[in-house]
mmCIF file of N, CA, C and O in Angstrom:
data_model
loop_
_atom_site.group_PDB
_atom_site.id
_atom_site.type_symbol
_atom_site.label_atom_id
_atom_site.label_comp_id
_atom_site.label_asym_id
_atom_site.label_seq_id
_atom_site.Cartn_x
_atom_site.Cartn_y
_atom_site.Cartn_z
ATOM 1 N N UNK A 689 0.852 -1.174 0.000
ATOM 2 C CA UNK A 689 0.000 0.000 0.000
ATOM 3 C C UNK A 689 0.897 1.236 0.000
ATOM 4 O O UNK A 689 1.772 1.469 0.833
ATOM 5 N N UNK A 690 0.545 2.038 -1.102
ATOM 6 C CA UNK A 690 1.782 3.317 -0.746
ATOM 7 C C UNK A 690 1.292 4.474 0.138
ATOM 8 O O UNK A 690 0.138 4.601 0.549
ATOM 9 N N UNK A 691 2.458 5.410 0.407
ATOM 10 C CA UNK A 691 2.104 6.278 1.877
ATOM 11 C C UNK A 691 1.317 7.150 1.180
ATOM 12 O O UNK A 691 1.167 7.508 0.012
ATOM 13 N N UNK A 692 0.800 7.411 2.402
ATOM 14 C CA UNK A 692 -0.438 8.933 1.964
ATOM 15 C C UNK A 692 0.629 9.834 2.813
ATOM 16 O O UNK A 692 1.084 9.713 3.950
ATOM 17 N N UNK A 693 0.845 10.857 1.696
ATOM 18 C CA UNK A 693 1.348 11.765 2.455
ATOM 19 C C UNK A 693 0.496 13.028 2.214
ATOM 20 O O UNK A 693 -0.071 13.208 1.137
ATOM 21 N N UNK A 694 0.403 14.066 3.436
ATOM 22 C CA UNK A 694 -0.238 15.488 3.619
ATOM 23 C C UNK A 694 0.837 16.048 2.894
ATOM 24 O O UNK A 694 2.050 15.858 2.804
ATOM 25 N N UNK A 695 -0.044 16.829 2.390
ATOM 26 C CA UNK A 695 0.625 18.122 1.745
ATOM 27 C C UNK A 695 1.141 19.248 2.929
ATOM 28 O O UNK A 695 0.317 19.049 3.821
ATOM 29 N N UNK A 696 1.776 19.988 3.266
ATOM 30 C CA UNK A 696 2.235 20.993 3.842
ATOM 31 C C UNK A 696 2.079 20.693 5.497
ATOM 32 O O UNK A 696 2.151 21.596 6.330
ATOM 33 N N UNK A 697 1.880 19.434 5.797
ATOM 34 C CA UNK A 697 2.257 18.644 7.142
ATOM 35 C C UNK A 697 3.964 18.282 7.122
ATOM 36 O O UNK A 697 4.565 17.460 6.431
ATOM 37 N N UNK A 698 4.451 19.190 8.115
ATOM 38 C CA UNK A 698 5.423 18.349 8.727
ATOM 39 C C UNK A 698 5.979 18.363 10.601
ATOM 40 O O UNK A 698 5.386 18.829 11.574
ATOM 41 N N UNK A 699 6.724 17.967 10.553
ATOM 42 C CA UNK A 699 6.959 17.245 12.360
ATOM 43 C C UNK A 699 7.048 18.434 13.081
ATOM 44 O O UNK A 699 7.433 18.298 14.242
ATOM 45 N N UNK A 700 6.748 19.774 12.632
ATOM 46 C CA UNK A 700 6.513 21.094 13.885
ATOM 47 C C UNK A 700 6.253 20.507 14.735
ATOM 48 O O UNK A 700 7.233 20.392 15.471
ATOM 49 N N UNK A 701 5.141 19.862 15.213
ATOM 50 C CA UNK A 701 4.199 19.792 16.154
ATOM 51 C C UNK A 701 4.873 18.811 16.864
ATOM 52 O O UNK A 701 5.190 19.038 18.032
ATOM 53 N N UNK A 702 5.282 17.187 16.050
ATOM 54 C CA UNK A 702 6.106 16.759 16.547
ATOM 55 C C UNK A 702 7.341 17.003 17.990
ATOM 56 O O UNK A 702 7.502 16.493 19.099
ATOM 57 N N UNK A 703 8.106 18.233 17.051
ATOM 58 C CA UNK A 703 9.434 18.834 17.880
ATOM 59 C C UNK A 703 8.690 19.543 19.473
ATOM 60 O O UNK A 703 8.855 19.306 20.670
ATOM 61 N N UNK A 704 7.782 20.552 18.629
ATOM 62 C CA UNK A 704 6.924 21.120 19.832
ATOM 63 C C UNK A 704 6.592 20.401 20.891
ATOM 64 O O UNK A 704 6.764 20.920 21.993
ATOM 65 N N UNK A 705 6.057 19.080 20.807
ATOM 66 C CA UNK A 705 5.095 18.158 22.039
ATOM 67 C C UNK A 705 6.444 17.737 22.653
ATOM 68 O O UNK A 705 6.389 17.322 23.811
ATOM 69 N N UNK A 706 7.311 17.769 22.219
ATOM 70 C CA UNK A 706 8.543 17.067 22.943
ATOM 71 C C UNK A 706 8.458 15.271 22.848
ATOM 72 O O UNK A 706 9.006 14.569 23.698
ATOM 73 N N UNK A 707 7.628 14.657 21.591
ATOM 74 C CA UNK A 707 7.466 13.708 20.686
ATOM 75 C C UNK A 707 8.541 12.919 19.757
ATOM 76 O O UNK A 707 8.462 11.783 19.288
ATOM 77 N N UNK A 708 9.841 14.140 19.615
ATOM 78 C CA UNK A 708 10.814 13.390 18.777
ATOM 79 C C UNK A 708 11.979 12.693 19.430
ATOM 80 O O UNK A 708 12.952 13.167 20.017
ATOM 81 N N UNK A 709 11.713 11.733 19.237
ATOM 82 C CA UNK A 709 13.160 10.504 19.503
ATOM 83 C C UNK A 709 14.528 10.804 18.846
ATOM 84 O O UNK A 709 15.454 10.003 18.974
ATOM 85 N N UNK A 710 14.662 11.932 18.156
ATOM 86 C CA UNK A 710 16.203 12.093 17.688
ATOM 87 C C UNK A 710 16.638 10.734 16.500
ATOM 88 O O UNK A 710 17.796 10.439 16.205
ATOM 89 N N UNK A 711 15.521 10.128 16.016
ATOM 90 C CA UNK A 711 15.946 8.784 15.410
ATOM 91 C C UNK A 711 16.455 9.190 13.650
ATOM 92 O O UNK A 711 17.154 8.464 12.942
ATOM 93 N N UNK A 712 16.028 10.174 13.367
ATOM 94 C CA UNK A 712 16.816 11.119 12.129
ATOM 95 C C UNK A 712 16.258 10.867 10.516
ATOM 96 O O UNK A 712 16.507 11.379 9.425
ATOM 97 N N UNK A 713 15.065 9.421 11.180
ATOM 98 C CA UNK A 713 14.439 8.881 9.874
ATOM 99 C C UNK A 713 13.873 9.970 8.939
ATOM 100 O O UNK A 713 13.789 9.907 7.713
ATOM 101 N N UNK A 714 13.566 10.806 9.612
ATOM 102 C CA UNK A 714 12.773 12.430 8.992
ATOM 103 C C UNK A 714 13.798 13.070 8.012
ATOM 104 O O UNK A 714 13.730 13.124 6.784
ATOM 105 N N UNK A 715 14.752 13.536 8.835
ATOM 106 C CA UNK A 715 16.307 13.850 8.065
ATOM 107 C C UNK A 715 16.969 13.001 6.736
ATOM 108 O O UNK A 715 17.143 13.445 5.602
ATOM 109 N N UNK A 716 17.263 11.715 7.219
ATOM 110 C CA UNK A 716 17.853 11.061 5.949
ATOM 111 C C UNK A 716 16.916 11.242 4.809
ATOM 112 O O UNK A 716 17.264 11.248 3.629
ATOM 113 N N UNK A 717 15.395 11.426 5.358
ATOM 114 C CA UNK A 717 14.258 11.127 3.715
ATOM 115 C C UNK A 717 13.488 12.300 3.187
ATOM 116 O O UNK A 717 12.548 12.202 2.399
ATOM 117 N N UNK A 718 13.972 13.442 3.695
ATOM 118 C CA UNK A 718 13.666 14.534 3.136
ATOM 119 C C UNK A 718 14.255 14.958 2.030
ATOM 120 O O UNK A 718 15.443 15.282 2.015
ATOM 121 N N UNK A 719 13.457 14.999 0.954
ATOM 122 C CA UNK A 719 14.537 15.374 -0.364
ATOM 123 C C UNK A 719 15.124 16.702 -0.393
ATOM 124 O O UNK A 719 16.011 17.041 -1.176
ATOM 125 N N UNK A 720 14.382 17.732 0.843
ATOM 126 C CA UNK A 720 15.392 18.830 0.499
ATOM 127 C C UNK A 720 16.397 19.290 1.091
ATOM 128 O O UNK A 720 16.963 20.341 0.793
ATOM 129 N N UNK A 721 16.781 18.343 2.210
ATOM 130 C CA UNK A 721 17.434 18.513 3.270
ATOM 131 C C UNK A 721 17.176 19.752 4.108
ATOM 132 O O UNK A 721 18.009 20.600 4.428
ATOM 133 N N UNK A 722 15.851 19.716 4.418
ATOM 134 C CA UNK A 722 15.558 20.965 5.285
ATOM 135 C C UNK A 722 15.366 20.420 6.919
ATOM 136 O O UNK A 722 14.639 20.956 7.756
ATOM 137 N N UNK A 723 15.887 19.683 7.043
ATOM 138 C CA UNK A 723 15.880 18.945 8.843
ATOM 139 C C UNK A 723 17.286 18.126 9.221
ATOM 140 O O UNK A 723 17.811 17.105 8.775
ATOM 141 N N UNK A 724 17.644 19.118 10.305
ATOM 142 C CA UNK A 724 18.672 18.374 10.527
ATOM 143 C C UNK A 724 18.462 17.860 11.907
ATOM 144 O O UNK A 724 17.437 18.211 12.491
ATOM 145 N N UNK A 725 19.314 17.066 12.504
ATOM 146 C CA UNK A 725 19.606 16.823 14.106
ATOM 147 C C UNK A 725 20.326 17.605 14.909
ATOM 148 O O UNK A 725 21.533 17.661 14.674
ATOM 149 N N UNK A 726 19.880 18.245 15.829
ATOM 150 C CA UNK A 726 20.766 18.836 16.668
ATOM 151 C C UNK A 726 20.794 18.932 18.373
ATOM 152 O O UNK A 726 19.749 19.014 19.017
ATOM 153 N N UNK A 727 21.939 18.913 18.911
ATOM 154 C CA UNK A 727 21.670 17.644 20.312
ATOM 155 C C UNK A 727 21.036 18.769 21.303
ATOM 156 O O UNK A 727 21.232 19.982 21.376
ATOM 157 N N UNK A 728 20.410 18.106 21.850
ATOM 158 C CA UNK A 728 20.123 19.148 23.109
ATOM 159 C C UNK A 728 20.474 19.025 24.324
ATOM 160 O O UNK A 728 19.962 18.129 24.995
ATOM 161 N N UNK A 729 21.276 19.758 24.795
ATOM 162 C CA UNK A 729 22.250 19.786 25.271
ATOM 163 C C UNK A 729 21.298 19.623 26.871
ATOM 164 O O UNK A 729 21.772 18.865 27.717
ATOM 165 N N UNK A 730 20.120 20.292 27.146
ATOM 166 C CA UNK A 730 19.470 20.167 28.489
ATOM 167 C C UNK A 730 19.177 18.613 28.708
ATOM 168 O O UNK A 730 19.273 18.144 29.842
ATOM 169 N N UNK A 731 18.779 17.725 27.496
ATOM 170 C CA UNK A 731 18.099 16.450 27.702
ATOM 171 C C UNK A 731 19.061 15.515 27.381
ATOM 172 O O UNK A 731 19.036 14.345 27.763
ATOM 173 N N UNK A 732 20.152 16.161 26.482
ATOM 174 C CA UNK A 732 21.578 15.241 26.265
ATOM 175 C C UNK A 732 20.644 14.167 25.551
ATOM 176 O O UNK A 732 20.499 13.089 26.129
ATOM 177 N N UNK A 733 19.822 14.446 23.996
ATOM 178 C CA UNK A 733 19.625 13.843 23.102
ATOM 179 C C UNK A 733 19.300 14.784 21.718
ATOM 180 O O UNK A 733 18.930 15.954 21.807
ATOM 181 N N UNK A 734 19.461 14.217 20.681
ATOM 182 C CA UNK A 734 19.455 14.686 19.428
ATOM 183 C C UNK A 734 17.905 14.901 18.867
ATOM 184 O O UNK A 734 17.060 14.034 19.094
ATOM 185 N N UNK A 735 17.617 15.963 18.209
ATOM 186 C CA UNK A 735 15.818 16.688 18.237
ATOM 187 C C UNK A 735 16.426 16.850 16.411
ATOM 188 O O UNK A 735 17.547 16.892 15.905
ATOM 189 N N UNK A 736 15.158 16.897 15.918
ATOM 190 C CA UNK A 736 15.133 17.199 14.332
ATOM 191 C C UNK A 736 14.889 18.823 14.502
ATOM 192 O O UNK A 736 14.182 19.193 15.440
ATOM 193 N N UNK A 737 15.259 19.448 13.926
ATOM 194 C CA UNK A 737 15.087 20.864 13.447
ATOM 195 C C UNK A 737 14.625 20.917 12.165
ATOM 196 O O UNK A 737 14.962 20.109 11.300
ATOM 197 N N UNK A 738 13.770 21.944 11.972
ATOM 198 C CA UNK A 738 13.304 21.972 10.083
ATOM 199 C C UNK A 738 13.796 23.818 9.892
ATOM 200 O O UNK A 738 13.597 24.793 10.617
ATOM 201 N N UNK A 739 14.422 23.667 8.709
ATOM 202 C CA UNK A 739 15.134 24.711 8.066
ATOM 203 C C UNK A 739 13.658 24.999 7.119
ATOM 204 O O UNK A 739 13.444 24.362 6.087
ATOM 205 N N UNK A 740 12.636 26.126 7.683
ATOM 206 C CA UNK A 740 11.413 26.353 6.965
ATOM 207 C C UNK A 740 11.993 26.825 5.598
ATOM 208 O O UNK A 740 11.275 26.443 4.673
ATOM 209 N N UNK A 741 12.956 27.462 5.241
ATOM 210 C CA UNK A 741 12.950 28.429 4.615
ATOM 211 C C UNK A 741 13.301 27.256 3.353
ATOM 212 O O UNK A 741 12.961 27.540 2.204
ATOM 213 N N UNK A 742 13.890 26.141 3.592
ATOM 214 C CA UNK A 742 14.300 25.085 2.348
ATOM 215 C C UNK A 742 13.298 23.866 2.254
ATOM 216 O O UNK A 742 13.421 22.961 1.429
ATOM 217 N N UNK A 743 11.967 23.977 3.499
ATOM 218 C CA UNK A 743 10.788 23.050 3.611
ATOM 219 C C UNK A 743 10.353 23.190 2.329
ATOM 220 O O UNK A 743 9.997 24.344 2.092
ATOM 221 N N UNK A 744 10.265 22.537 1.540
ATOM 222 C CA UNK A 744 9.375 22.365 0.274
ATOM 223 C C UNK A 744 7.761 21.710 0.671
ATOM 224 O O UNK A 744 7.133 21.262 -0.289
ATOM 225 N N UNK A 745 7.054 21.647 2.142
ATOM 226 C CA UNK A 745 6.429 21.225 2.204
ATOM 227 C C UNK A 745 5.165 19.816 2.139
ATOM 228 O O UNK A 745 3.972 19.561 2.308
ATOM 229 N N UNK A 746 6.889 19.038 1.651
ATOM 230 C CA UNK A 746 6.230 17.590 0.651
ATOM 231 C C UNK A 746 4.913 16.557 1.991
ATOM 232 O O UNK A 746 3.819 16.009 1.852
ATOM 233 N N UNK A 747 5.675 16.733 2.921
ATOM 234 C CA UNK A 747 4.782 15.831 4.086
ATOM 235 C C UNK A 747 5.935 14.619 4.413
ATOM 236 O O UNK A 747 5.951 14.252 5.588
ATOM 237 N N UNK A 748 6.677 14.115 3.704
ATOM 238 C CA UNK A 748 7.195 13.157 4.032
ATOM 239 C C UNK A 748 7.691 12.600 4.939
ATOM 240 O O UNK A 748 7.679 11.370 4.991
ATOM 241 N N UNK A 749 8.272 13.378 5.916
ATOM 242 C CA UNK A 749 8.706 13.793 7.408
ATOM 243 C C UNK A 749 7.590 13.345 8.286
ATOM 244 O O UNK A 749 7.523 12.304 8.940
ATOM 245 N N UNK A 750 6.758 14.278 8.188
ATOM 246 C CA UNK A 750 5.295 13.413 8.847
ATOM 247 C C UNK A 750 5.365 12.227 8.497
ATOM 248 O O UNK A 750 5.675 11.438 9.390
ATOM 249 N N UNK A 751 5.097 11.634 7.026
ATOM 250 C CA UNK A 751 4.385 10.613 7.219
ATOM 251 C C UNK A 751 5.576 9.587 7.546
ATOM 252 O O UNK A 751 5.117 8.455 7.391
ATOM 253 N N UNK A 752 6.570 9.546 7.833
ATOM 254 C CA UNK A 752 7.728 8.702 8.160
ATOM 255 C C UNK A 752 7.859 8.918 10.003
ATOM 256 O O UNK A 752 8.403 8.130 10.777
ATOM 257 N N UNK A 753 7.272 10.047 10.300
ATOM 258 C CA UNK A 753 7.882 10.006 11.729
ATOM 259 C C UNK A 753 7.201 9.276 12.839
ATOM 260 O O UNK A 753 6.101 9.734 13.151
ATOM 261 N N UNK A 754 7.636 8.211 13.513
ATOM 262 C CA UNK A 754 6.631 7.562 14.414
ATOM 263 C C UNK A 754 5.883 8.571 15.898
ATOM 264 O O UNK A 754 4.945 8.362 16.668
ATOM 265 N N UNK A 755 6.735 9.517 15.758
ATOM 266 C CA UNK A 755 6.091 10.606 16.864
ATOM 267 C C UNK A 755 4.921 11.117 16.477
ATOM 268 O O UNK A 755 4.358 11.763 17.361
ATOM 269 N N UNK A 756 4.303 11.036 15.338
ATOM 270 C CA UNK A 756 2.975 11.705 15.403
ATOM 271 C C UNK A 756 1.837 11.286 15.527
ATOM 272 O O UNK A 756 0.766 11.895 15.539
ATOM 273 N N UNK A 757 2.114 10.022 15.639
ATOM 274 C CA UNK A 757 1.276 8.561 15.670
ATOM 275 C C UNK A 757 0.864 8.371 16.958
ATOM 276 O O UNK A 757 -0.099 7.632 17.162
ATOM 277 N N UNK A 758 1.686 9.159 18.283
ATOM 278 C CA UNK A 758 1.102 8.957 19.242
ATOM 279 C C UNK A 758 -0.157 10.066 19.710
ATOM 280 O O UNK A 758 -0.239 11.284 19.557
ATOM 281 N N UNK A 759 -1.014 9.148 20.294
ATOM 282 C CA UNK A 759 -2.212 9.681 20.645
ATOM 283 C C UNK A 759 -2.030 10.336 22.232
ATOM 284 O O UNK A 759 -1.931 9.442 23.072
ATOM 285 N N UNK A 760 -1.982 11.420 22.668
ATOM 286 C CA UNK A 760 -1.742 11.845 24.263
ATOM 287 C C UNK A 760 -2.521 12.162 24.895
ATOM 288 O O UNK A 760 -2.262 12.349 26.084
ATOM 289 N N UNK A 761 -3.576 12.330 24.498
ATOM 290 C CA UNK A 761 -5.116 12.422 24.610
ATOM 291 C C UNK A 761 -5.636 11.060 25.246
ATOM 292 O O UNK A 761 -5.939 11.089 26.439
ATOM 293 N N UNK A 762 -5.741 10.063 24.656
ATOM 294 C CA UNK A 762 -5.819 8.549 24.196
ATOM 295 C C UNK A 762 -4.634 8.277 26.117
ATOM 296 O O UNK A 762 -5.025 8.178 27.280
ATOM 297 N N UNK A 763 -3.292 8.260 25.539
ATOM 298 C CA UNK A 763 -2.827 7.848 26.450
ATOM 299 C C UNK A 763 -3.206 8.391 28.347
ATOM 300 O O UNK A 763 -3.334 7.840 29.441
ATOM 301 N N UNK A 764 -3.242 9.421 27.915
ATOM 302 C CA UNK A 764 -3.736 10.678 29.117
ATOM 303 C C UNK A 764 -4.814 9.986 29.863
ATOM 304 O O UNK A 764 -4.733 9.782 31.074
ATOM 305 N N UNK A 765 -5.964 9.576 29.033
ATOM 306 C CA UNK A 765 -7.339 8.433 29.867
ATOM 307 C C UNK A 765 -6.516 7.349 30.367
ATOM 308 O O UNK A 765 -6.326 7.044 31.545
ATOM 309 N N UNK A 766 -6.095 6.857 29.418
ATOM 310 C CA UNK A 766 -5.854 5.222 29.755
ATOM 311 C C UNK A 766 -5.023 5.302 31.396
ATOM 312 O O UNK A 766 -5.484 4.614 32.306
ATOM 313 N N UNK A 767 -3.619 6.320 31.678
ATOM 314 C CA UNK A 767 -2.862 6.177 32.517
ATOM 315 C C UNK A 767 -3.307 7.258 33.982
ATOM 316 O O UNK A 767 -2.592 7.573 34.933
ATOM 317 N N UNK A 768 -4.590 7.591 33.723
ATOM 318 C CA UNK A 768 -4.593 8.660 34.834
ATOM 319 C C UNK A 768 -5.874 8.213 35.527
ATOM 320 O O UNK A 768 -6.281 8.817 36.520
#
């Protein structure tokens, strides 16, 4: 089955929720190289950054990143 990807979705929201694992899958498969890794030095792990200005907007990032997949809402009932 091939990916559905969103148009002009990518891992903002991701980076924002504090959702990204530093795993770089976003980075290596972006064709425009507009995301890089960069460590953070408070949590002493590696976060994706997106360079908006070279985002071509494709979605691919999203649809590759397993951080957006989580539900916190969802989890939030289940554990409280």
């Amino acid at each position: 089955m091939p990916l559905k990807i969103k148009k002009d979705q990518d891992i903002s929201n991701v980076i924002r929720d504090n959702l990204c694992m530093g795993c770089g899958t976003c980075a290596s498969l972006c064709p425009a190289s507009a995301i890089t890794l960069i460590k953070n030095e408070r949590q002493g792990s590696l976060l994706a950054e997106i360079q908006k200005d070279r985002c071509t907007g494709c979605g691919i990032c999203f649809a590759v990143c397993p951080g957006h997949a989580i539900d916190l809402k969802y989890l939030s009932n289940e554990f409280l």
